[in-house]
C-alpha positions as YAML, in Angstrom:
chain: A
units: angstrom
residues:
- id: 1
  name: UNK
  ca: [36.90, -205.03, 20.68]
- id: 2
  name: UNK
  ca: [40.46, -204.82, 22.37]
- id: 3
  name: UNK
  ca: [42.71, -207.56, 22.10]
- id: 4
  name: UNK
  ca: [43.32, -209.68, 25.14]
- id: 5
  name: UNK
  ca: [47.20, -210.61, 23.94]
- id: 6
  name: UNK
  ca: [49.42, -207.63, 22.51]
- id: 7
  name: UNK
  ca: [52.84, -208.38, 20.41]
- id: 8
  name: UNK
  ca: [54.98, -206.50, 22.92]
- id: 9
  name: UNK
  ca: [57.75, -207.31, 20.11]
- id: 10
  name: UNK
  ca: [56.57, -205.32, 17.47]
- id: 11
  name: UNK
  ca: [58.62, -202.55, 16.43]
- id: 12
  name: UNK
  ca: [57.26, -199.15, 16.71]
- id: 13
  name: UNK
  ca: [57.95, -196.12, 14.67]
- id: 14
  name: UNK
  ca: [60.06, -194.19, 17.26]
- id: 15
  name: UNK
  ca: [60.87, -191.14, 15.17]
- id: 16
  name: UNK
  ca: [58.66, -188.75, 14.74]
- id: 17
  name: UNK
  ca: [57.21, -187.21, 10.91]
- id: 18
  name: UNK
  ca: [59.19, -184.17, 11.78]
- id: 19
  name: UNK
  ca: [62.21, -185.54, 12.74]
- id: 20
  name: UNK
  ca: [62.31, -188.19, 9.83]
- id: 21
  name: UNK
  ca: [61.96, -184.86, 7.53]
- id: 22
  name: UNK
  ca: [64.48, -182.82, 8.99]
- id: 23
  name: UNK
  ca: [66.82, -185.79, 8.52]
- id: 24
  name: UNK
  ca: [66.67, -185.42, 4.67]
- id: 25
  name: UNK
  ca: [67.61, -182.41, 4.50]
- id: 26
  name: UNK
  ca: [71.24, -181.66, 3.66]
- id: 27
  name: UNK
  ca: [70.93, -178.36, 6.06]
- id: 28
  name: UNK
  ca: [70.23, -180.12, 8.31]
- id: 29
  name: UNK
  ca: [72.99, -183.06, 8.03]
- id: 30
  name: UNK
  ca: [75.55, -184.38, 10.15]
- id: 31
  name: UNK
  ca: [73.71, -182.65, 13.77]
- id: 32
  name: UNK
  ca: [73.19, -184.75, 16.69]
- id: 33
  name: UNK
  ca: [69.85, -186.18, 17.36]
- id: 34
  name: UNK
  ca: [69.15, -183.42, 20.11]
- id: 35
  name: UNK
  ca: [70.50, -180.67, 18.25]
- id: 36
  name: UNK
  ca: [67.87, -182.03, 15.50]
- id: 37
  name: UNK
  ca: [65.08, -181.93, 18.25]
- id: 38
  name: UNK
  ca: [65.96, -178.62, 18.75]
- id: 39
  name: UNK
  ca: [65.30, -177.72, 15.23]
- id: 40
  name: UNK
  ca: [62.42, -179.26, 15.09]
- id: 41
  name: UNK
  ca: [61.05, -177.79, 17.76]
- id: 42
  name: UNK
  ca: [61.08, -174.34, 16.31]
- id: 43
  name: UNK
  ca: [59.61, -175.68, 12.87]
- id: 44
  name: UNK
  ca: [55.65, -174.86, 12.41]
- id: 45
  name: UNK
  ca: [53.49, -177.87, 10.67]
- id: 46
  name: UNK
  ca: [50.75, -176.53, 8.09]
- id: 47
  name: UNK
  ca: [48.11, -178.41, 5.64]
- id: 48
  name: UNK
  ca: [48.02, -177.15, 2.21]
- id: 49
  name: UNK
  ca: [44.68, -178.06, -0.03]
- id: 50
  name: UNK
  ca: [45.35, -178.93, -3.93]
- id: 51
  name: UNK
  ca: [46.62, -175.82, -5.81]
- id: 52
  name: UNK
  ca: [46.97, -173.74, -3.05]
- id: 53
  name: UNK
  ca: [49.67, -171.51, -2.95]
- id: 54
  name: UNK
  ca: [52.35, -171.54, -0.56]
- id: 55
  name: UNK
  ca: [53.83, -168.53, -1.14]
- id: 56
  name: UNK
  ca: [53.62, -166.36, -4.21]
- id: 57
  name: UNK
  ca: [56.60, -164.66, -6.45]
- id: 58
  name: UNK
  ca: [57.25, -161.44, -5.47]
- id: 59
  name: UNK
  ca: [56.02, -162.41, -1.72]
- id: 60
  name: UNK
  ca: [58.47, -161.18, 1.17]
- id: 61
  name: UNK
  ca: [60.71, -164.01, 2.26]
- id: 62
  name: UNK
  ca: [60.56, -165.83, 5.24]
- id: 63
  name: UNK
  ca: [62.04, -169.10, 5.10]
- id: 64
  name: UNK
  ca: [62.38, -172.17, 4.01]
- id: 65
  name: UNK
  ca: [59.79, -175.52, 4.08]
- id: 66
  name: UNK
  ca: [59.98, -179.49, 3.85]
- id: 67
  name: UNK
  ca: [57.73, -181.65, 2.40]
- id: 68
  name: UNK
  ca: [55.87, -184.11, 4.68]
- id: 69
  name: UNK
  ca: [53.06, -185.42, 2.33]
- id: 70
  name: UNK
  ca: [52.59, -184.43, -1.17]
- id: 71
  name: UNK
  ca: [53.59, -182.30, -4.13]
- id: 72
  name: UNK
  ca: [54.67, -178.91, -4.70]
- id: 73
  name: UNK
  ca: [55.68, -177.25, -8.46]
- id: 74
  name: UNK
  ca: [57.82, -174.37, -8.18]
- id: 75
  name: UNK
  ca: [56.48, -172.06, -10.89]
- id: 76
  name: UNK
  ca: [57.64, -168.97, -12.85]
- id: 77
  name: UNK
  ca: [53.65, -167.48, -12.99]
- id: 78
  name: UNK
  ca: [55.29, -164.61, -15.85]
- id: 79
  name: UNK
  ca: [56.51, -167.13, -17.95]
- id: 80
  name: UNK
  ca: [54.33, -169.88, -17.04]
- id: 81
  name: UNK
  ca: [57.59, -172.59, -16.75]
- id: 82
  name: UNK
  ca: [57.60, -175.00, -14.26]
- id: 83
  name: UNK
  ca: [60.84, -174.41, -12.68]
- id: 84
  name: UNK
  ca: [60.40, -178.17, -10.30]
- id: 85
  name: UNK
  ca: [58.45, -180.83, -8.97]
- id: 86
  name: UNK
  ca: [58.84, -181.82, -5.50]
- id: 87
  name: UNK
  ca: [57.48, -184.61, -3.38]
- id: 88
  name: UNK
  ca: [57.73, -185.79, 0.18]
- id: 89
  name: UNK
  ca: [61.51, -185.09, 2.06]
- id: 90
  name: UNK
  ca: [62.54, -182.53, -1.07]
- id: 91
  name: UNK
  ca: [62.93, -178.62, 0.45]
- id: 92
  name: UNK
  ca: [62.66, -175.16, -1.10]
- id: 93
  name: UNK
  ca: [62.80, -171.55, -0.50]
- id: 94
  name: UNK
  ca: [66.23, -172.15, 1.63]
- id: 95
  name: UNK
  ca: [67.83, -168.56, 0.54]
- id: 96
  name: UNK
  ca: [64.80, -166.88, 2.74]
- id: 97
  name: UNK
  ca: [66.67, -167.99, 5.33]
- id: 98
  name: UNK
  ca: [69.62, -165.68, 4.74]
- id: 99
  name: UNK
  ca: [68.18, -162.53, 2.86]
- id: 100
  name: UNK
  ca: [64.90, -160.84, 2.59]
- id: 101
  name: UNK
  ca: [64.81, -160.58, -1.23]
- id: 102
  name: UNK
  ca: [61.09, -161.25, -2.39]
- id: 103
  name: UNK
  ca: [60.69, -164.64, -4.08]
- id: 104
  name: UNK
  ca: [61.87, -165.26, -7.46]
- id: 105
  name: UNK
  ca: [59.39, -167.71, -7.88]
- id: 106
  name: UNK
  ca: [56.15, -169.54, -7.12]
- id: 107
  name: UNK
  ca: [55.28, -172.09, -4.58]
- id: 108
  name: UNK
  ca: [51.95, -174.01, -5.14]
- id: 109
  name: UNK
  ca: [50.79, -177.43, -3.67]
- id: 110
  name: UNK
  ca: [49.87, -179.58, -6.71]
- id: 111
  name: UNK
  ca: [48.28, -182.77, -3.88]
- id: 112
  name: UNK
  ca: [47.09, -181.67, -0.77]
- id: 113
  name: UNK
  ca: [50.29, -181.48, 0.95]
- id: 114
  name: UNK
  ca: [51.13, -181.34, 4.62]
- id: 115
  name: UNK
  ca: [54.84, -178.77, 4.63]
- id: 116
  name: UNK
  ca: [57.01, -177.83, 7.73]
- id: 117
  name: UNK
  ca: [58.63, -174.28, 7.72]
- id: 118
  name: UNK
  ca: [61.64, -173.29, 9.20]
- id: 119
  name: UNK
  ca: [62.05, -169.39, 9.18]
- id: 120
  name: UNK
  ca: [64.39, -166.90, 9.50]
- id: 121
  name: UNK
  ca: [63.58, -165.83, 13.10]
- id: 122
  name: UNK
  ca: [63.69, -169.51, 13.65]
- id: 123
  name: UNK
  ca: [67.21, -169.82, 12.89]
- id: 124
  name: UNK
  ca: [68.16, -166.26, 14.67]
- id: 125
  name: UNK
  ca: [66.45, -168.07, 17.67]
- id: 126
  name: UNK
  ca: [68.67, -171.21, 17.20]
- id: 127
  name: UNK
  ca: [72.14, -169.22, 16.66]
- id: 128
  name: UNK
  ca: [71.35, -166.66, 19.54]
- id: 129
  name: UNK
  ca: [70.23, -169.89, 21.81]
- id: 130
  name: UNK
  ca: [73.38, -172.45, 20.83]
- id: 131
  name: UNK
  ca: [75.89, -170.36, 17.99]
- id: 132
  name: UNK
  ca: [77.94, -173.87, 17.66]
- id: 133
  name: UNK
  ca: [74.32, -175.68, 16.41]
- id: 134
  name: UNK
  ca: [73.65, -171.92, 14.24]
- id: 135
  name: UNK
  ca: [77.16, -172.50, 12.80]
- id: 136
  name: UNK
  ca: [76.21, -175.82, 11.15]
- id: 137
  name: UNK
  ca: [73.12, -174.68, 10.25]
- id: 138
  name: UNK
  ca: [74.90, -171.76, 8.67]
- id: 139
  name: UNK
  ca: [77.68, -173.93, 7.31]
- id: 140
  name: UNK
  ca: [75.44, -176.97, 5.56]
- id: 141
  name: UNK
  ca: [73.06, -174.03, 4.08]
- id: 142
  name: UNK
  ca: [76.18, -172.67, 2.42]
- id: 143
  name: UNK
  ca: [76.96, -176.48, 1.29]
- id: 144
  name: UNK
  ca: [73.48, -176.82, -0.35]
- id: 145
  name: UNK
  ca: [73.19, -173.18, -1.88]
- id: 146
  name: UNK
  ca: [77.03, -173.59, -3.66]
- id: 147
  name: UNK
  ca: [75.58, -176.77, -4.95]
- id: 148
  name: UNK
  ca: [72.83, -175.44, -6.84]
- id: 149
  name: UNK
  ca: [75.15, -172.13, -7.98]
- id: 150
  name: UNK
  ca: [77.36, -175.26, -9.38]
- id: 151
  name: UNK
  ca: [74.56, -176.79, -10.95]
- id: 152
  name: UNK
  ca: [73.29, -173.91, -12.30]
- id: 153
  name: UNK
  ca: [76.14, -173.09, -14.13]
- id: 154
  name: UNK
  ca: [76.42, -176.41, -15.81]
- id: 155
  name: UNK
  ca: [73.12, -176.23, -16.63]
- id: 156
  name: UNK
  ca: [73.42, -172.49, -18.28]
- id: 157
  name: UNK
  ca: [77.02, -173.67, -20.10]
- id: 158
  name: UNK
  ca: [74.72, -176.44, -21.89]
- id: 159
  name: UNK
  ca: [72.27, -173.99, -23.85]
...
C-alpha cells in the first residue's frame, strides 16, 4: 500500500555509486564535480561472482578499476603470496593506464564484488576531448604511482 503523507524533508542520496567511487580515488582528486561526471561517464560497471578473476597475470593491460561492493586479493599465482586485500573505494591496476606491459599480478574477487573500470582508451578519449581535465588525470596518476615507488622502497630498505 502507498502512503497517503510523504516526508518531503527527508534527505536523499543525491550522488550517485559511481560518482561517490570516483571521489576516493586520489586520480581522481581535486576535479570539479562536472569534470568528475565526465569521468564517470566513460567508466563501464561490471558484477564479479566469488573467486572470479578479474584479470589474470600475464593478461594484456587495459586499465585500471574501483571497488563498488566487495573484495578483491591481488595475488602473485607463481608464488602463491597475496600481494593485497582490497575492499569497497580501494583501486588497482592504475599503471594500465599508461603502458601496455602485461600484468605483474593477479586480480581475483574474493566476495561477489560489483568493480568500475576506467581504461586506457577511456582516458585517450578524455585528454583528446578536454587536455586541461587529461592533464590532471595525468598529473594525480603520477602523484599516486610516485607514492607507491616511495613506499616501495621503504618497504624493500626494511628486509
Amino acid at each position: 500500500m502507498k502512503a497517503i503523507y510523504k516526508n518531503y524533508f527527508r534527505k536523499k542520496n543525491l550522488l550517485n555509486p559511481v560518482l561517490e567511487a570516483l571521489n576516493h580515488v586520489p586520480i581522481f582528486e581535486n576535479l570539479l564535480s562536472s569534470e568528475l561526471k565526465e569521468v564517470a561517464k566513460l567508466t563501464h560497471e561490471r558484477t564479479y561472482k566469488k573467486n572470479e578473476f578479474i584479470f589474470k597475470k600475464m593478461a594484456p593491460a587495459e586499465g585500471m578499476y574501483v571497488i563498488l561492493s566487495g573484495n578483491v586479493q591481488i595475488v602473485d599465482p607463481d608464488s602463491d603470496i597475496t600481494i593485497t586485500s582490497l575492499k569497497e573505494n580501494d583501486f588497482f591496476g592504475e599503471l594500465a593506464l599508461l603502458d601496455e606491459e602485461p600484468r605483474s599480478a593477479s586480480a581475483i574477487a574474493i566476495t561477489q564484488s560489483r568493480l568500475i573500470g576506467f581504461f586506457r582508451t577511456d582516458l585517450l578519449t578524455l585528454m583528446e576531448r578536454s587536455p586541461e581535465l587529461g592533464n590532471k588525470l595525468l598529473l594525480n596518476l603520477s602523484r599516486v604511482l610516485g607514492e607507491r615507488l616511495r613506499r616501495t622502497n621503504q618497504e624493500l630498505t626494511k628486509i
